[in-house]
Short mmCIF file of C-alpha atoms and ligand atoms in Angstrom, two decimals:
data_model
loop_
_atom_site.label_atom_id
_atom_site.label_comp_id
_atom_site.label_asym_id
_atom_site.label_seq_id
_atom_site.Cartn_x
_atom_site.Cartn_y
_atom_site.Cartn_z
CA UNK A 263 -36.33 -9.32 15.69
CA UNK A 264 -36.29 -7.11 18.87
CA UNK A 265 -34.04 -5.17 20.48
CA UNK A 266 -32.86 -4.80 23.80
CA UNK A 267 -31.05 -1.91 25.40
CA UNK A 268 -30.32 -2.10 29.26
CA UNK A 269 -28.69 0.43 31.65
CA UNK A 270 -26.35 1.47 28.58
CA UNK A 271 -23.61 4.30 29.29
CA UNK A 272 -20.71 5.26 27.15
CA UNK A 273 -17.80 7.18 28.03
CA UNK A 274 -15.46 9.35 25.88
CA UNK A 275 -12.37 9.64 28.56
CA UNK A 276 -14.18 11.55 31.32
CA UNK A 277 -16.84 12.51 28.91
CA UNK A 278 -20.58 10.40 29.70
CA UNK A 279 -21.82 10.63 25.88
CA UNK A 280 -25.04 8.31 27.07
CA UNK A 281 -26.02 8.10 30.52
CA UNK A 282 -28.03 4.89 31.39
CA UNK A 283 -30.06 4.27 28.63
CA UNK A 284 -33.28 1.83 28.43
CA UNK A 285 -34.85 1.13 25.18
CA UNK A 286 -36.27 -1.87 23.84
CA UNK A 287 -37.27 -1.69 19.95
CA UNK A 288 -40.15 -4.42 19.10
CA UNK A 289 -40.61 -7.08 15.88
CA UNK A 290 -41.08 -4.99 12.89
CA UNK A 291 -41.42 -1.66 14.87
CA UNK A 292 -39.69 1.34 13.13
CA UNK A 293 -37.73 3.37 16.56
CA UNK A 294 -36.73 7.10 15.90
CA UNK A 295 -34.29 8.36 17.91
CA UNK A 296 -34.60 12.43 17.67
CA UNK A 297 -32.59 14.57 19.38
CA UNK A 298 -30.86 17.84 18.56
CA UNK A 299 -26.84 17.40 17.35
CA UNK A 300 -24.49 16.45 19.95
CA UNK A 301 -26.86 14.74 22.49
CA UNK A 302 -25.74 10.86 21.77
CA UNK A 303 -28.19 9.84 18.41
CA UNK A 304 -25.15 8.46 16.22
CA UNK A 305 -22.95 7.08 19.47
CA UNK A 306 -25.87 5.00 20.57
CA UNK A 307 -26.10 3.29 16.85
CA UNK A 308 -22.22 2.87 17.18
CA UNK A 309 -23.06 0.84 20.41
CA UNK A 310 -25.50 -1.26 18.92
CA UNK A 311 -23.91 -1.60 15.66
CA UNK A 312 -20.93 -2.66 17.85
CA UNK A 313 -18.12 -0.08 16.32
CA UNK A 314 -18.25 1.42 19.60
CA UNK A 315 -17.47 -0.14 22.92
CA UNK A 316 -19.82 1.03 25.86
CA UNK A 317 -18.64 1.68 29.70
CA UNK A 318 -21.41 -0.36 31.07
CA UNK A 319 -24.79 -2.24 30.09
CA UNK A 320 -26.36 -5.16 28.30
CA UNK A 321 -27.58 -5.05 24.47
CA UNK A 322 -29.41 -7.89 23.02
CA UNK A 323 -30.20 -8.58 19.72
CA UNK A 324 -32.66 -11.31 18.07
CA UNK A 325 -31.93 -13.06 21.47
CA UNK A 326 -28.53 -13.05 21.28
CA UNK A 327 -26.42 -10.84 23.77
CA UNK A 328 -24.12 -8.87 21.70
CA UNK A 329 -22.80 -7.00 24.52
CA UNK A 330 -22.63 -7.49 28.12
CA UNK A 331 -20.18 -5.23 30.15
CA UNK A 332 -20.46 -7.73 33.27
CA UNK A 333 -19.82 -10.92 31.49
CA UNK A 334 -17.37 -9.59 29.70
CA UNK A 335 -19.20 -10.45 25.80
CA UNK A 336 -18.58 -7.99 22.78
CA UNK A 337 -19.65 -9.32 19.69
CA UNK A 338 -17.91 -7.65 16.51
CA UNK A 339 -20.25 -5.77 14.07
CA UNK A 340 -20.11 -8.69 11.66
CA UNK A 341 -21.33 -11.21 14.01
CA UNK A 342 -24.35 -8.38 14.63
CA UNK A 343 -26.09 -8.97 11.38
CA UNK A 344 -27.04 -5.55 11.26
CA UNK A 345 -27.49 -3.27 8.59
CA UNK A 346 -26.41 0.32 8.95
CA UNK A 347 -26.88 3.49 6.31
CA UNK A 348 -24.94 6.71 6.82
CA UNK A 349 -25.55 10.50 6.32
CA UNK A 350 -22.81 10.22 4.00
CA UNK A 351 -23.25 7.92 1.10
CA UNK A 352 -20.04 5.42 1.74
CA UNK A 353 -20.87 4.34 -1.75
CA UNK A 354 -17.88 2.84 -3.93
CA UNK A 355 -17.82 5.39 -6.97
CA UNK A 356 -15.38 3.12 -8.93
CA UNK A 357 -17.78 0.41 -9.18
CA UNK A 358 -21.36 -0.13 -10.72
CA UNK A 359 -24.45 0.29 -9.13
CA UNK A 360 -25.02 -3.56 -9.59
CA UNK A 361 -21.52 -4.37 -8.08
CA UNK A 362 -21.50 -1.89 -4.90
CA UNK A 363 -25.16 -4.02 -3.70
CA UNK A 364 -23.58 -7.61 -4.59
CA UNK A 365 -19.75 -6.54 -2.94
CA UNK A 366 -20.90 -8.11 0.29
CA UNK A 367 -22.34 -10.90 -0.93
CA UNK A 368 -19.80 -12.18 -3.03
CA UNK A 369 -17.44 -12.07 0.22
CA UNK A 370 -19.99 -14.91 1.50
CA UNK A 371 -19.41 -16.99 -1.67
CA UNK A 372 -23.24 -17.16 -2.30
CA UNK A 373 -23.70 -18.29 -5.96
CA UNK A 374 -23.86 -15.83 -8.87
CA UNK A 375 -27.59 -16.99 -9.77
CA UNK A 376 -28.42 -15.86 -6.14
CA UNK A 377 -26.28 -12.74 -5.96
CA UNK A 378 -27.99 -11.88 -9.06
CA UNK A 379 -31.35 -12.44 -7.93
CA UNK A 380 -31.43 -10.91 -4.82
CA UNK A 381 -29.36 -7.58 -5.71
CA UNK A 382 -32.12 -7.56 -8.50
CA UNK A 383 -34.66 -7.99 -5.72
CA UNK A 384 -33.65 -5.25 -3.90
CA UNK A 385 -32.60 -2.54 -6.82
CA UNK A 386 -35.95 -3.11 -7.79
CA UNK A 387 -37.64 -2.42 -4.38
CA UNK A 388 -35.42 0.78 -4.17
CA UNK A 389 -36.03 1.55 -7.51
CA UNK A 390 -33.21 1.59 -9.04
CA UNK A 391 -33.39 -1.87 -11.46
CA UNK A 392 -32.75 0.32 -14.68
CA UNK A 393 -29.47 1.72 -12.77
CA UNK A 394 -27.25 -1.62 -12.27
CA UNK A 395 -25.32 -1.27 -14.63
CA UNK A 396 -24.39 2.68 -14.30
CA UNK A 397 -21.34 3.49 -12.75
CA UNK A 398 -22.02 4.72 -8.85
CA UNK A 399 -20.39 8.12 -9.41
CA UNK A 400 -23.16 9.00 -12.06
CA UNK A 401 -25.84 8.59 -9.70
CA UNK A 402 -27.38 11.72 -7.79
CA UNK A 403 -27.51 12.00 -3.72
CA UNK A 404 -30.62 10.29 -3.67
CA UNK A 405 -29.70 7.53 -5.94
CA UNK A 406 -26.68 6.90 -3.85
CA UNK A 407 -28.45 6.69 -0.78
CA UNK A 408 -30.76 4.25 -2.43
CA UNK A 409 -27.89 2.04 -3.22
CA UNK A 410 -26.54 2.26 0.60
CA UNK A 411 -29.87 1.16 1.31
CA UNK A 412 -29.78 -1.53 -1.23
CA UNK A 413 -26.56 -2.56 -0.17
CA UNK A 414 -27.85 -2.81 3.62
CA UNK A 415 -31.22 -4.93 2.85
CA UNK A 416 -29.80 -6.95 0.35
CA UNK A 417 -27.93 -8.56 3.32
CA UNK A 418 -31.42 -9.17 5.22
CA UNK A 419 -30.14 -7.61 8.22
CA UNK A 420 -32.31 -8.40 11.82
CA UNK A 421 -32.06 -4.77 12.06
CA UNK A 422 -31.57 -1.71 9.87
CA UNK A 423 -30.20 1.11 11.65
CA UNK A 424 -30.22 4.58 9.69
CA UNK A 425 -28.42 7.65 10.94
CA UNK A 426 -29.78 10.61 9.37
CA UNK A 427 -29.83 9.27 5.53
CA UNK A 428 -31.74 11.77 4.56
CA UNK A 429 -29.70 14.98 5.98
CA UNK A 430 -27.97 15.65 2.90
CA UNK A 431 -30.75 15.61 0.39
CA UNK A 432 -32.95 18.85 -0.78
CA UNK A 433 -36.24 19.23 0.70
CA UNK A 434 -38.53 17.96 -1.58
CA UNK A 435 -36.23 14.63 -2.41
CA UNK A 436 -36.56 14.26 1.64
CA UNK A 437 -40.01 14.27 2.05
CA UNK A 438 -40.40 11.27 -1.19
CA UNK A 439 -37.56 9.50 0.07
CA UNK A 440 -39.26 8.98 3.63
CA UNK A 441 -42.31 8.15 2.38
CA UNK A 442 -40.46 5.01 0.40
CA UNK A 443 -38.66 4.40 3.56
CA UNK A 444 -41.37 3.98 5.39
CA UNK A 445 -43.04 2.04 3.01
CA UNK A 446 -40.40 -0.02 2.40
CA UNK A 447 -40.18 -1.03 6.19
CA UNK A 448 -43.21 -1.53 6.83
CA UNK A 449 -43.50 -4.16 3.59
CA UNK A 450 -40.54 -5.74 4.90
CA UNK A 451 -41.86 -6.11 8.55
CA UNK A 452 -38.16 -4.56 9.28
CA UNK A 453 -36.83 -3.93 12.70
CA UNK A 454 -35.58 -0.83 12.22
CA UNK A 455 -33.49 2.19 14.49
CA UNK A 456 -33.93 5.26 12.53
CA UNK A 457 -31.62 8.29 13.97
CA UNK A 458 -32.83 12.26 13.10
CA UNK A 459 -32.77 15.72 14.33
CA UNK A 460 -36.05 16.76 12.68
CA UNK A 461 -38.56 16.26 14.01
CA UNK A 462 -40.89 15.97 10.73
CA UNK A 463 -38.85 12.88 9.80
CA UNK A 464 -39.56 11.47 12.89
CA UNK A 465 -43.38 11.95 13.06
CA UNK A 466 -43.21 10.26 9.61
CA UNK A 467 -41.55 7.65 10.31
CA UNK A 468 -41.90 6.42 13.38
CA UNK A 469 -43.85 3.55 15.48
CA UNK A 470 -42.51 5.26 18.49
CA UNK A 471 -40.21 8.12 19.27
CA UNK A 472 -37.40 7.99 22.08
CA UNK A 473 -36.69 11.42 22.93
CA UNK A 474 -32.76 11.88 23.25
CA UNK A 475 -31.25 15.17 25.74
CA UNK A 476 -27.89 15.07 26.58
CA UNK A 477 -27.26 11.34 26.26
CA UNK A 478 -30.75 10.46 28.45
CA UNK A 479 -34.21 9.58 26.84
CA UNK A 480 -36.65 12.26 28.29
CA UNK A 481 -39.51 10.77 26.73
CA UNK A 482 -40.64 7.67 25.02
CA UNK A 483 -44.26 7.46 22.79
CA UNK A 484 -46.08 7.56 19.68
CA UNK A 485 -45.48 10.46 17.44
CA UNK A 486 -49.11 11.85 17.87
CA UNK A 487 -48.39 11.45 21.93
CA UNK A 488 -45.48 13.08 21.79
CA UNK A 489 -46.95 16.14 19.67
CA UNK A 490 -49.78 16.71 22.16
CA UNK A 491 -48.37 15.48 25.55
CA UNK A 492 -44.81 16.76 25.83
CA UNK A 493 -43.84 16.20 28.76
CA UNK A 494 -41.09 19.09 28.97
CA UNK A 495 -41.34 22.54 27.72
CA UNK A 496 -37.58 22.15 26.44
CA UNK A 497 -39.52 19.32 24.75
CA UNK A 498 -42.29 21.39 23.12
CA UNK A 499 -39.72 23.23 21.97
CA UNK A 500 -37.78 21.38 20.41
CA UNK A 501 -40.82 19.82 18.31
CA UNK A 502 -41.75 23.30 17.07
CA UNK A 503 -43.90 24.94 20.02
CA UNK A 504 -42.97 28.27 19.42
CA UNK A 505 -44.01 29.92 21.93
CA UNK A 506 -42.66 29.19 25.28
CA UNK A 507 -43.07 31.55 28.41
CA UNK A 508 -41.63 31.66 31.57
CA UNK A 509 -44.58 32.15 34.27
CA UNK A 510 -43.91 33.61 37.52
CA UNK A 511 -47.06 32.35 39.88
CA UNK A 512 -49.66 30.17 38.93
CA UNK A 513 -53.03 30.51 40.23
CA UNK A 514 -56.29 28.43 40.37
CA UNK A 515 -58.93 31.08 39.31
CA UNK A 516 -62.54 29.71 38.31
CA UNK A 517 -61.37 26.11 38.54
CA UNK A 518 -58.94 27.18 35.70
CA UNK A 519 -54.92 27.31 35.98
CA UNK A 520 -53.82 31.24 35.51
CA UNK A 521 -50.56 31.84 35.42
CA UNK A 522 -48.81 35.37 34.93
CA UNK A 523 -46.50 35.44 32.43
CA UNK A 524 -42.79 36.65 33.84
CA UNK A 525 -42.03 40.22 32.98
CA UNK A 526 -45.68 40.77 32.01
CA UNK A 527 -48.76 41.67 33.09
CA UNK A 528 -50.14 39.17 30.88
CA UNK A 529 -52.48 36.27 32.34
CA UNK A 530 -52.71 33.19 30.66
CA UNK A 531 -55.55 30.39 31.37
CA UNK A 532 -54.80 26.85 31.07
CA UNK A 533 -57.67 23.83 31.56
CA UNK A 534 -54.54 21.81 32.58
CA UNK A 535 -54.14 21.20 35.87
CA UNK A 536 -51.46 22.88 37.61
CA UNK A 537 -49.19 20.26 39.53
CA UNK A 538 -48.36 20.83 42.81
CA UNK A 539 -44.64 20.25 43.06
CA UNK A 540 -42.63 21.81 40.14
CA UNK A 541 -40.77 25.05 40.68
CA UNK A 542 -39.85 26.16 37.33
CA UNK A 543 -43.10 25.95 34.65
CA UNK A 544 -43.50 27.07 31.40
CA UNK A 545 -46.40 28.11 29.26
CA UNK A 546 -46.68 26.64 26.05
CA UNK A 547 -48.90 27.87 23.66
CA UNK A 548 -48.51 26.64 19.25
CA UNK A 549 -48.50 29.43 17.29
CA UNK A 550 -51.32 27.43 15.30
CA UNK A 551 -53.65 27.72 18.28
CA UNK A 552 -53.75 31.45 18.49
CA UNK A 553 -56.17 33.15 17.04
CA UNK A 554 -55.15 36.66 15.35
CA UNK A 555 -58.24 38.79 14.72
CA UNK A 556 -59.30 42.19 13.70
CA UNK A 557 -62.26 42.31 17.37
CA UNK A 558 -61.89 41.42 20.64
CA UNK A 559 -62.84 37.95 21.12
CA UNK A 560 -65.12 36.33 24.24
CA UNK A 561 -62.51 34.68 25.91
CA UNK A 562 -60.42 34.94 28.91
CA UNK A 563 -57.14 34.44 27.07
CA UNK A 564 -57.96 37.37 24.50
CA UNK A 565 -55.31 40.17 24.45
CA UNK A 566 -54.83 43.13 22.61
CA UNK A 567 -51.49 43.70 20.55
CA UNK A 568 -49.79 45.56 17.17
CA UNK A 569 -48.89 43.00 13.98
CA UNK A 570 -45.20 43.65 14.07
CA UNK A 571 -44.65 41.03 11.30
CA UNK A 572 -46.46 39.00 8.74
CA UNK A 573 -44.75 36.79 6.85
CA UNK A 574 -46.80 35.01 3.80
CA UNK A 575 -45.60 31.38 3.71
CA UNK A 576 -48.49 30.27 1.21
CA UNK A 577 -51.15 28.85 2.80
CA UNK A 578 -50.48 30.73 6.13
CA UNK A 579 -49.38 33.50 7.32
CA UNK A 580 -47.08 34.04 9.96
CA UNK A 581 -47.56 36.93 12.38
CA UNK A 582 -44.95 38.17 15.18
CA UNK A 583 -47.93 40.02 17.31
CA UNK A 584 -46.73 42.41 19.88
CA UNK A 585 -48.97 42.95 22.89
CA UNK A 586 -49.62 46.09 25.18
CA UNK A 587 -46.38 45.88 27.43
CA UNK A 588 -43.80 44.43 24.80
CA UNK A 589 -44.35 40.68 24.65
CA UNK A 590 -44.33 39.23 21.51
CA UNK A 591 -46.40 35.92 20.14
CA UNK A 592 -45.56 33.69 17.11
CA UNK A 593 -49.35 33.43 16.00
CA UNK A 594 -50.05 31.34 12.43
CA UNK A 595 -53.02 32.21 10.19
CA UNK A 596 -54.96 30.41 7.71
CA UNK A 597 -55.08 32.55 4.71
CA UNK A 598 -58.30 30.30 3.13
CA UNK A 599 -60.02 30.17 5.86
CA UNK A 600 -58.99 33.69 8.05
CA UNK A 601 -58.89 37.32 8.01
CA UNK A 602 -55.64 38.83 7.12
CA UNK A 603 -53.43 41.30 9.02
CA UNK A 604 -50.82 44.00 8.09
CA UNK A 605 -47.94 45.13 9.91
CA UNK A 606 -48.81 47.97 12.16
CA UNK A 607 -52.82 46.47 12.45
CA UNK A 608 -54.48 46.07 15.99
CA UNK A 609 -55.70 42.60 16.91
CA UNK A 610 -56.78 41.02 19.04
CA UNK A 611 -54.78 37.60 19.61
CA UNK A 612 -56.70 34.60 21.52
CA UNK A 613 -56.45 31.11 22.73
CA UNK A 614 -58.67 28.16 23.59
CA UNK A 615 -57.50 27.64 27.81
CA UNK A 616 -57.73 23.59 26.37
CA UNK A 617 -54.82 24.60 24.15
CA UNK A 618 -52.36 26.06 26.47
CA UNK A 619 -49.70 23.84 28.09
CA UNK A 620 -48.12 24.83 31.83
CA UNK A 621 -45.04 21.91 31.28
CA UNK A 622 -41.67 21.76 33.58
CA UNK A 623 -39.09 23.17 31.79
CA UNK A 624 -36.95 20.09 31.99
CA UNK A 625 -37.28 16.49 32.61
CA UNK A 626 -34.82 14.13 33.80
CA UNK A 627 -35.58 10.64 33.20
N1 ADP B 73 -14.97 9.87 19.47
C1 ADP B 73 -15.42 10.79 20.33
N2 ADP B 73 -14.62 11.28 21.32
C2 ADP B 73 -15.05 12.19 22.21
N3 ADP B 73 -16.30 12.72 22.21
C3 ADP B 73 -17.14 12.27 21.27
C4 ADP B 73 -16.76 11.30 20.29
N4 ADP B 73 -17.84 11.06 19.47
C5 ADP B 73 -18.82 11.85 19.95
N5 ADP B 73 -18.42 12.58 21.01
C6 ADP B 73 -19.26 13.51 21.79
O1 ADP B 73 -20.35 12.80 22.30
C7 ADP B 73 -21.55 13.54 22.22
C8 ADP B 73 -22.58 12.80 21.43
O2 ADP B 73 -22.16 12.70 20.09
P1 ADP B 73 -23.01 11.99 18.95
O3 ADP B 73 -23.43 10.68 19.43
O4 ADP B 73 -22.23 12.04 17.69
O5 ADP B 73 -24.26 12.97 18.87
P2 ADP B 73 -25.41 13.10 17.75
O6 ADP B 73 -25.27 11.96 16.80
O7 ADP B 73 -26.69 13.07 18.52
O8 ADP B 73 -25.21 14.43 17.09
C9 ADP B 73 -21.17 14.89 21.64
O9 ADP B 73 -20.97 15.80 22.68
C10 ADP B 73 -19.85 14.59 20.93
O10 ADP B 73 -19.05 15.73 20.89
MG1 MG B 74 -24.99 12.00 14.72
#
């Protein structure tokens, strides 16, 4: 069941919440939409979903044009068969477990034996068989969102859209619940539009990632390709490169890209290329891929600084390394594997020129 998105815009009164969006989701292929809050993840759902009516643009579903702005076609969300599940629970606390997953079914007049059967089939698959018979207010925030998810398959949807289902869970829940998810999908062969701001959700979950920014997609890919080739610094950012510099000239020195970092007389090397026509660059350097060490190391990105903090996290540490002339670093250490530093040590932090990024600051798509 594919999906089809074409030259999509929505306005709020003068307000463009989504700006001429493209995005087609493929059979079975699990499509995270991550952006940070505010920048059009739950408005382009509504669209699709069809409790929202866009400006302009085409949507097709399973073949069937839902929406098309020109010809004038707006299918209601019932005629959509899609299944949507909502940060917030939505589920009925005066009935049972059992009866909230078989409520839509029994509208359709579907025998008992089958309503029976398949809300079985699906408490079972979300785990939740022993539960039927509790009442829904008993249940914990995971359980509930297992029985909007329950309630969503159990009508065997084309597509399963989820916006943020997991937001209001604890951590640990989170991380098991995604894992089922995922699972769960990928058994089911589901087509599925799965909406986050975290960006560890989305790695997990995700086929491919469409990169939301103020209502546009910036960037489209695989989560692996989207870890290593950003193609923004704003990007980088936002999936957790923490250090992000603005450079001030950038040089070709030895065949090498060395850019000066603004405000300092630091000089960063990058094995990147440097492209010829973009103003504004940033360095972009992962505070896993500098190296925090007690000697000087041979390298040409090797610089001398004072541990200002070191924060234990477990299995790393996490130093705030302040080099000769004030700028600071957000450098990571393996505590296994590395030395360790205290606040007020000298080191000496380096990076691998392979690991250092020189990105745009912004795209526009
Ligand atoms: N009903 C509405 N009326 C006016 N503005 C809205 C409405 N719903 C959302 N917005 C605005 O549209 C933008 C996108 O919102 P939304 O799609 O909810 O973002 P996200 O889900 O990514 O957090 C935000 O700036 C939001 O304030
Ligand atoms: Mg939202």
């Amino acid at each position: 069941m594919k999906i089809s998105i074409q030259n999509l815009q929505l306005k709020y009164g003068d307000f463009t919440a989504i700006e001429n969006l493209n995005l087609d989701v493929g059979d079975g292929e699990a499509l995270v939409l991550l952006g940070q809050s505010g920048c059009g993840k739950t408005s382009t759902m509504r669209c699709l979903a069809g409790l929202e009516e866009p400006s302009a643009g085409r949507i097709i579903i399973d073949d069937v044009v839902v929406f098309d702005s020109e010809k004038g076609i707006n299918l209601p969300p019932n005629k959509r068969n899609v299944g949507m599940v909502f940060q917030s629970y939505a589920v009925w606390p005066h009935m049972t477990v059992f009866q909230n997953v078989a409520y839509s079914l029994r509208m359709q007049k579907i025998s008992k034996k089958e309503i029976q059967d398949r809300v079985m089939e699906v408490l079972t698959m979300v785990g939740l068989e022993k539960f039927a018979p509790r009442g829904a207010s008993l249940l914990s925030g995971g359980q509930m969102q297992r029985v909007a998810l329950a309630r969503s398959l159990v009508m065997r949807p084309s597509v399963l859209m989820l916006d943020e289902p997991l937001s209001n869970l604890d951590a640990r829940l989170r991380d098991r619940l995604r894992v089922e998810l995922r699972e769960i999908q990928l058994r089911l062969g589901l087509t599925c539009v799965y909406v986050t701001h975290d960006q560890h959700e989305a790695f997990a979950l995700a086929d491919r990632i469409a990169l939301l920014q103020s209502g546009r997609i910036v960037q489209i890919g695989a989560p692996r390709e989207m870890y290593e080739t950003p193609a923004s610094a704003s990007i980088a950012h936002f999936l957790g490169v923490s250090n992000v510099m603005d450079c001030d000239k950038v040089e070709v020195e030895d065949s090498l890209a060395a850019a000066n970092i603004a405000g300092h007389n630091v000089k960063v090397r990058s094995s990147q290329s440097v492209p010829s026509n973009v103003a504004d660059m940033r360095l972009c350097i992962r505070a896993e891929d500098l190296q925090v060490t007690a000697r000087p190391q041979e390298s040409l990105n090797s610089w001398k600084g004072t541990v200002r903090v070191a924060g234990f996290q477990g299995n790393d540490i996490r130093y705030a390394v302040e080099l000769e002339g004030g700028l600071e670093l957000d450098a990571l250490g393996t505590i296994k594997r590395g030395e360790q530093h205290d606040v007020g040590d000298t080191v000496w932090v380096t990076v691998d020129p392979n690991e250092v990024q020189l990105l745009p600051a912004e795209v526009y798509a």
